[in-house]
Coordinates of C-alpha atoms in Angstrom, one line a residue:
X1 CA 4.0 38.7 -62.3
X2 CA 2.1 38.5 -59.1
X3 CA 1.8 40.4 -56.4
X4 CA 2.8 38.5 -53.5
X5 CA 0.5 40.0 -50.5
X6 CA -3.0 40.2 -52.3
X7 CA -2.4 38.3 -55.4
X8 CA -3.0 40.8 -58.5
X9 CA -1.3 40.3 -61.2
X10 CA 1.1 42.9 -62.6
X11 CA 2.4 43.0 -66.4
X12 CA 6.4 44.8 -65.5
X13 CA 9.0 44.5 -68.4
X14 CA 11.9 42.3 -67.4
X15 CA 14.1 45.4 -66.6
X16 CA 11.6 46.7 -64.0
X17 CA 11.1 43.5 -62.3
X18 CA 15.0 42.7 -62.3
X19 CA 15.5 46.3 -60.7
X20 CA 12.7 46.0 -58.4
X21 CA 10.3 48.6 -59.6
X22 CA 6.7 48.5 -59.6
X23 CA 6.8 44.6 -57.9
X24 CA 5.8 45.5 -54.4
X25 CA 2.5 45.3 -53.0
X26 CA 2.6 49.2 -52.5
X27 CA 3.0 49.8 -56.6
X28 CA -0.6 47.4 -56.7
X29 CA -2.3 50.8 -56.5
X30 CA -1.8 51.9 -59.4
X31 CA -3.4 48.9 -60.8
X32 CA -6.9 50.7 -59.2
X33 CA -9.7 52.2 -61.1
X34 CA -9.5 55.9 -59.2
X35 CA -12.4 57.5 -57.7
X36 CA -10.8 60.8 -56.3
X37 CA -13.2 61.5 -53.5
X38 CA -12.9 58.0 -52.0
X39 CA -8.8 58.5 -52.2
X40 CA -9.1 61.7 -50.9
X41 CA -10.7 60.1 -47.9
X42 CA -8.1 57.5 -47.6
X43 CA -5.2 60.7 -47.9
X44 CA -7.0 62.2 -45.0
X45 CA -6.6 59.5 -43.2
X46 CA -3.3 58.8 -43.0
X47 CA -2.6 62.2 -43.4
X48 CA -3.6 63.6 -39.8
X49 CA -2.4 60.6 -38.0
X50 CA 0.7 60.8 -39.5
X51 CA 1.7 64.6 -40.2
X52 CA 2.6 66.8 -37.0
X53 CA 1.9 70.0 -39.2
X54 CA -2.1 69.5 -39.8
X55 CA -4.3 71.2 -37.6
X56 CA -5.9 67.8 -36.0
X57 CA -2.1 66.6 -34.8
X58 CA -3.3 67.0 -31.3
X59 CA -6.6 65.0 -31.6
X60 CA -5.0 62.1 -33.7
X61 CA -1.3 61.9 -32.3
X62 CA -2.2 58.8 -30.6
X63 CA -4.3 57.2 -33.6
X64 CA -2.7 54.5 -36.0
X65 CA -3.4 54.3 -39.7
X66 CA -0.2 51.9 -40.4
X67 CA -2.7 49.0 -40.9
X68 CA -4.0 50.9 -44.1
X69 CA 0.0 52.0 -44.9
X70 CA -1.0 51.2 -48.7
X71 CA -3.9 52.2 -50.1
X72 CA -4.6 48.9 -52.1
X73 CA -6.1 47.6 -48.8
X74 CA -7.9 50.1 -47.9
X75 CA -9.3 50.0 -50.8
X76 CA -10.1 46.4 -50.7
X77 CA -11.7 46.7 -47.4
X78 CA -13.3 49.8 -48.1
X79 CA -14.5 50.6 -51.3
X80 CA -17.4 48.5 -51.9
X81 CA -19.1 49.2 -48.3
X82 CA -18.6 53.1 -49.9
X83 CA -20.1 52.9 -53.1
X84 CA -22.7 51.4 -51.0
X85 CA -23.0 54.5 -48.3
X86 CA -22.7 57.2 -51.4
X87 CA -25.6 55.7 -52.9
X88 CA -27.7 55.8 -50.4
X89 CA -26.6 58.9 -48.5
X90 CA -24.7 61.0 -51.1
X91 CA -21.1 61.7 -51.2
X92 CA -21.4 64.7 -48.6
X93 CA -22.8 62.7 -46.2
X94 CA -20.4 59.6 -46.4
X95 CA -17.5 60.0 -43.9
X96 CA -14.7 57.6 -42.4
X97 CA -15.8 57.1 -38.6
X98 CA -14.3 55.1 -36.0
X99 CA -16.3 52.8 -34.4
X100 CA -14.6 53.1 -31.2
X101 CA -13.4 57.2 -31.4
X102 CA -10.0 55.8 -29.4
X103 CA -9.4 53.1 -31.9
X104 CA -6.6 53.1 -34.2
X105 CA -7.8 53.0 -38.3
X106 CA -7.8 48.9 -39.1
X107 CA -10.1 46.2 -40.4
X108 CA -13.2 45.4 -38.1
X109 CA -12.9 49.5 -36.4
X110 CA -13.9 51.3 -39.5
X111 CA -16.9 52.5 -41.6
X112 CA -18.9 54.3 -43.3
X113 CA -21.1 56.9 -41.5
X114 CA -23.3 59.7 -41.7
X115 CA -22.1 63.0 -40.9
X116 CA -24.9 62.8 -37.7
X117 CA -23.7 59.2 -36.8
X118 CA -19.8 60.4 -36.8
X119 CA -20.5 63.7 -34.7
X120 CA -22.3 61.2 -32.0
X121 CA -19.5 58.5 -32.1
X122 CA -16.6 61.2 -30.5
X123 CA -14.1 60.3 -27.4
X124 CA -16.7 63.5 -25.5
X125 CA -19.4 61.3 -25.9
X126 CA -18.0 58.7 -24.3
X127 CA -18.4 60.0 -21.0
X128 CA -21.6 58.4 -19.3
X129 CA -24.1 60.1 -17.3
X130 CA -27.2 59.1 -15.1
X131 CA -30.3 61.1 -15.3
X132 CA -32.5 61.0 -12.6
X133 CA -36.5 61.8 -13.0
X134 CA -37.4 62.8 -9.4
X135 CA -41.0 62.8 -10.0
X136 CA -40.9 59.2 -11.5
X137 CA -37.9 58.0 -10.0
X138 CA -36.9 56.6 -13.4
X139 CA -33.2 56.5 -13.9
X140 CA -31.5 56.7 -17.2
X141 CA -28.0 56.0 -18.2
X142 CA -26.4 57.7 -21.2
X143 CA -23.5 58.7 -22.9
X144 CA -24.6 60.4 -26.3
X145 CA -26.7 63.9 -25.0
X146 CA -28.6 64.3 -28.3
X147 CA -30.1 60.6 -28.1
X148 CA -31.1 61.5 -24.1
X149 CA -32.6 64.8 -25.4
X150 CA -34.5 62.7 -27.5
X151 CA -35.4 59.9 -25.0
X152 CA -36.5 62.7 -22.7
X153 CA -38.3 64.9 -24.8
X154 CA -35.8 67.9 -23.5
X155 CA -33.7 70.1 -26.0
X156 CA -30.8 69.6 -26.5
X157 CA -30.0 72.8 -25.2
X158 CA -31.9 71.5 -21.7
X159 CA -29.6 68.6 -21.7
X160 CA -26.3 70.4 -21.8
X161 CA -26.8 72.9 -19.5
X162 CA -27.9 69.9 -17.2
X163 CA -24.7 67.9 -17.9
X164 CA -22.7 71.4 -17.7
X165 CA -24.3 72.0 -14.3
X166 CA -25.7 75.6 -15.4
X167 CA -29.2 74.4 -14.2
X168 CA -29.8 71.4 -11.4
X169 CA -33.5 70.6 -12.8
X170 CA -35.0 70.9 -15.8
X171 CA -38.6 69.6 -16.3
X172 CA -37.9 66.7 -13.6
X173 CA -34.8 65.5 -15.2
X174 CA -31.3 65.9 -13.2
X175 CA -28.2 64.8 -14.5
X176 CA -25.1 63.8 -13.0
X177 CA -21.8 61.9 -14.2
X178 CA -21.3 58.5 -13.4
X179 CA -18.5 57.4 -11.7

C-alpha cells in the first residue's frame, strides 16, 4: 500500500488496511529510522505551541506548529539540513530557530542554528535603534545590541545601558529607539 500524501509505501495485512489502521499519512512515522535527539526537537516543538501547561505557553500561545502536525514531514524537511548542523556544530549546539521569531513553525521559516545565532534572532531584538557618534556624526541603525557592541567596539554592557537609558553617552556613541 501507499501512502497517499508523501508516497511511502507501507506493507499492512488486509485486516489493518480494511479497518483503517496504520494507512494514514500520520502512521508513515513509524516507517522512520529514529534518532531520539532530533525527535525530541520536533516534541518540543509542538509541544509548547500547543500545551497551555508548559512553562513557555505565554511566549508561544500565538505560534503555529500545525504545518509540522506529523512528524513524517518534519522530518522530511528537516532531517537532512540537521545531520548537516550536528556535524558541524555538535548536537548541543544545534537548535530549531525561527527565522522570523513571530513566524509560525512551517517550511521556508525554519532552521537549524547555533545556540548564539538563536539567542540573536528573538521578537526583543527586533526592536531597531539609531546610534549616533557625535564626534563623527556617523549614524548607525541596528536592531541586534551584541552585533552593534561589536561594530562599535563598546561592551556589550556599554550598549545596554545606552539602549536602557542608564547612561546618555558612552565613548561618543548615543543611542535612541527609532520610531
Amino acid at each position: 500500500m501507499k501512502c497517499l500524501v508523501c508516497g511511502r509505501e507501507k506493507s499492512k495485512p488486509r485486516k489493518d488496511i480494511l479497518k483503517g489502521v496504520g494507512t494514514s499519512h500520520q502512521s508513515c512515522s513509524s516507517l522512520l529510522s529514529p534518532d531520539e535527539k532530533f525527535y525530541v526537537r520536533y516534541m518540543s516543538m509542538r509541544t509548547r505551541t500547543t500545551n497551555k501547561n508548559t512553562k513557555s505557553w505565554e511566549d508561544y500561545k500565538n505560534v503555529s506548529s500545525d504545518y509540522y502536525k506529523y512528524y513524517v514531514d518534519f522530518y522530511d524537511d528537516m532531517y537532512e539540513s540537521y545531520l548537516e548542523h550536528v556535524e558541524k556544530y555538535g548536537y548541543s549546539d544545534t537548535t530549531l530557530d525561527r527565522i522570523d521569531p513571530c513566524g509560525d513553525y512551517r517550511a521556508g521559516n525554519i532552521r537549524w542554528a547555533t545556540r548564539t545565532v538563536q539567542n540573536n534572532n528573538t521578537r526583543k531584538h527586533m526592536k531597531k535603534y539609531t546610534a549616533h557618534n557625535i564626534i563623527t556624526n556617523e549614524i548607525k541603525e541596528f536592531s541586534n545590541q551584541t552585533e552593534f557592541a561589536e561594530y562599535s567596539g563598546l561592551s556589550k554592557q556599554s550598549v545596554n545601558s545606552l539602549v536602557k537609558g542608564r547612561r546618555s553617552v558612552i565613548k561618543n556613541w548615543e543611542i535612541k529607539q527609532a520610531s
